[in-house]
Short mmCIF file of C-alpha atoms in Angstrom, two decimals:
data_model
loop_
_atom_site.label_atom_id
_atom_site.label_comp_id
_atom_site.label_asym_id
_atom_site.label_seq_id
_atom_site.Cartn_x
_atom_site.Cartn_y
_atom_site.Cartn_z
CA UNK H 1 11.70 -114.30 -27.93
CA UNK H 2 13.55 -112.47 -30.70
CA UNK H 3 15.97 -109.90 -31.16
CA UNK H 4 17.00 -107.94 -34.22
CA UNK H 5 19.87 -104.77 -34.59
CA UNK H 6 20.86 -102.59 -37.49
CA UNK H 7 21.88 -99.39 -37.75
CA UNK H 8 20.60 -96.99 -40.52
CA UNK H 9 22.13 -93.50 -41.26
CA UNK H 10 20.52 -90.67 -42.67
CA UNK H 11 21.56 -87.47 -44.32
CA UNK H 12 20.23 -84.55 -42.29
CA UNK H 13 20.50 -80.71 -44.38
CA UNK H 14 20.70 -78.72 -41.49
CA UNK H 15 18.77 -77.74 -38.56
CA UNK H 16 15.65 -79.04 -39.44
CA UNK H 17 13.26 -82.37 -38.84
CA UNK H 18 13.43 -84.92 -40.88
CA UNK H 19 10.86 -87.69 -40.79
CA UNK H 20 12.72 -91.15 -40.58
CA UNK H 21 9.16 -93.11 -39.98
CA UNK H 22 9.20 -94.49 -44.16
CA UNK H 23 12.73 -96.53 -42.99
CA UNK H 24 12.29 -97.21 -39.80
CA UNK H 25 8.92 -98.72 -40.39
CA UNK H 26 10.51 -100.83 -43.47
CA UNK H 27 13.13 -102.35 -41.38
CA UNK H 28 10.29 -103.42 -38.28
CA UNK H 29 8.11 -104.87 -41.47
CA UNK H 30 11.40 -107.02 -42.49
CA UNK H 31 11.82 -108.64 -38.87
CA UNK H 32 9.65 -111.17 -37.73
CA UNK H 33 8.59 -109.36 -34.37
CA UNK H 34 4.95 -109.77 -34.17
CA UNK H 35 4.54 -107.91 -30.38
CA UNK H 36 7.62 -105.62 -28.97
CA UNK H 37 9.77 -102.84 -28.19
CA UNK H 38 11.73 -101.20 -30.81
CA UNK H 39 14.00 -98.85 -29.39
CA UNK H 40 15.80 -96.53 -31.38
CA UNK H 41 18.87 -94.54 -30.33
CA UNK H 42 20.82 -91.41 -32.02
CA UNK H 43 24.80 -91.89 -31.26
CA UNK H 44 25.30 -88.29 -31.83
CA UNK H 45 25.15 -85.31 -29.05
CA UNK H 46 24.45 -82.35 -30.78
CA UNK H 47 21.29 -83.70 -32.86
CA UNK H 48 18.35 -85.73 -31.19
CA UNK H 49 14.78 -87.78 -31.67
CA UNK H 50 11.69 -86.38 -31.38
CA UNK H 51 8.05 -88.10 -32.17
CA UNK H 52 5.88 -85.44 -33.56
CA UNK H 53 2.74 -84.97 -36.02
CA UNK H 54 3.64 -85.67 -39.37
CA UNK H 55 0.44 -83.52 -41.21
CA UNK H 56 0.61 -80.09 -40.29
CA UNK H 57 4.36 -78.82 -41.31
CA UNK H 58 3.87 -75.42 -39.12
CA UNK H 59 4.28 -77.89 -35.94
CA UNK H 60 7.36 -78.64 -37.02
CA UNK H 61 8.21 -74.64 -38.08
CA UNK H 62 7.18 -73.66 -34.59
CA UNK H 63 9.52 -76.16 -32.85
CA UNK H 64 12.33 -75.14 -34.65
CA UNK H 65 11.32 -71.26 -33.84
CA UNK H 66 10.95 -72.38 -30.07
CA UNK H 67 14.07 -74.29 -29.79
CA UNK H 68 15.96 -71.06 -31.86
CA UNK H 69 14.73 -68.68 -29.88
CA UNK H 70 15.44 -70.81 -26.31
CA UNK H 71 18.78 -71.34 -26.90
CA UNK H 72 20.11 -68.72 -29.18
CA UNK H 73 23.10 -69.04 -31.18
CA UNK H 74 24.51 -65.72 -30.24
CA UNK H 75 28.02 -67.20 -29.52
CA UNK H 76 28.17 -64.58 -25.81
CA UNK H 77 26.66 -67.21 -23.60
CA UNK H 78 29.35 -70.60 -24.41
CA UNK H 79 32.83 -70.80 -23.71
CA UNK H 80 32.86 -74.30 -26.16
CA UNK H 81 32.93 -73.17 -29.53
CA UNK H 82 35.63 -74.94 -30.95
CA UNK H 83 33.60 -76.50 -33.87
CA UNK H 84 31.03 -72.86 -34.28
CA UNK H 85 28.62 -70.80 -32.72
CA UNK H 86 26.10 -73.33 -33.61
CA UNK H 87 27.66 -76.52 -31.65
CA UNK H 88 26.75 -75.51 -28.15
CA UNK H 89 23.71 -74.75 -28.43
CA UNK H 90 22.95 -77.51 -30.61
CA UNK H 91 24.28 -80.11 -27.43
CA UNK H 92 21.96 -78.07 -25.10
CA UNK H 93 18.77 -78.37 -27.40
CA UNK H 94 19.97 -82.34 -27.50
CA UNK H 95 20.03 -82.59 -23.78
CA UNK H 96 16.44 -80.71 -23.78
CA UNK H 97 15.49 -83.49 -25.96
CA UNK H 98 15.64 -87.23 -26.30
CA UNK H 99 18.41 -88.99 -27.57
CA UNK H 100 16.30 -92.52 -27.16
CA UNK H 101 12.78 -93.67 -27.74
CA UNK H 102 10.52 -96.46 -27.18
CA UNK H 103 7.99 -97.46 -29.08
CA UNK H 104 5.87 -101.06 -28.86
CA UNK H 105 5.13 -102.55 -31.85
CA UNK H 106 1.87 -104.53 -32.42
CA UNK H 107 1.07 -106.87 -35.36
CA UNK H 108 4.15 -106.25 -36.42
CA UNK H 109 4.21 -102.56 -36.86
CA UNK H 110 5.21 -99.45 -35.02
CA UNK H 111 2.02 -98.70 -32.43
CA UNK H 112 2.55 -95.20 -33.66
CA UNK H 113 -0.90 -92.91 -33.33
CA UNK H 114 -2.20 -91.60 -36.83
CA UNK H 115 -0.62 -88.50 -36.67
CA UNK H 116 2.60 -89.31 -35.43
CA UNK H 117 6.15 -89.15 -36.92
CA UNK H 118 9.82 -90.23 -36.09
CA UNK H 119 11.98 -87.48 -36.53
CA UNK H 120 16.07 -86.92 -35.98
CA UNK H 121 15.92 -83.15 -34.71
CA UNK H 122 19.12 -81.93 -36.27
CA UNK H 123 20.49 -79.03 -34.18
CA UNK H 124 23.29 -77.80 -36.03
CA UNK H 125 23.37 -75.62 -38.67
CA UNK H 126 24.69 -77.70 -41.56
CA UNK H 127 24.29 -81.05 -42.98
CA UNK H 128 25.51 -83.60 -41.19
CA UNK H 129 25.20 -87.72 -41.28
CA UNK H 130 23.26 -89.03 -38.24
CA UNK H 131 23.45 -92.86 -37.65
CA UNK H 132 20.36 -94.32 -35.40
CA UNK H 133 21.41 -98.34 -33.74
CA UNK H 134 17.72 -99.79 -33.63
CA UNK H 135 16.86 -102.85 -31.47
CA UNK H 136 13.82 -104.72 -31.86
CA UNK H 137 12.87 -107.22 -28.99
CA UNK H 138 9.88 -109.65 -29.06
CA UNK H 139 8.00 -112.40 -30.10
#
């Protein structure tokens, strides 16, 4: 049994989705995991993970229309707005979300289906840095 850690950051450019699968797949391919869990985990509260499809871009539109239009950034509805109208609802939308995910990994790659991304769901409405810890775990 084998266990690897890093930590990789990324530069987000607002509320958006930004596909982190390119990296995150590199760093599995570099550890010699052959069958496993890679879990990967956001250490920020007010953006979040998501696995998505990575071909048709209007999925990813149509989230962030969803998500805007559930939890508007009106500024009535939150007494925390110390940091802008966009902060609160940006934790809410992170605690509608995931902050962790799983994913095995077989022959030493993600068992991710065809169509499937990794994505850091950045809530708020500038750019931000967004550091995910990974941990891979197998044989």
């Amino acid at each position: 049994m084998g266990q690897y850690s890093t930590e990789i950051t990324f530069q987000t450019s607002g509320a958006s989705l930004l596909n982190v699968t390119g990296p995150l797949a590199d760093w599995v391919d570099s550890c010699s995991i052959n069958q496993g869990l890679l879990t990967v985990f956001i250490r920020h509260t007010s953006a979040s993970l998501t696995i998505q499809e990575n071909a048709d871009p209007d999925v990813l539109y149509d989230l962030e229309e969803f998500f805007g239009k559930l939890v508007p950034q009106d500024g009535v509805h939150y007494r925390h707005n110390t940091e802008g109208k966009d902060d609160m609802p940006a934790h809410i939308k992170s605690a509608l979300t995931n902050v962790q995910l799983t994913i095995p990994v077989m022959d030493g790659k993600m068992a991710l289906g065809i169509w499937q991304g990794i994505y850091i769901f950045e809530h708020r409405a500038h750019a931000h840095k967004r550091s995910l810890a990974l941990h891979l775990m197998g044989k």
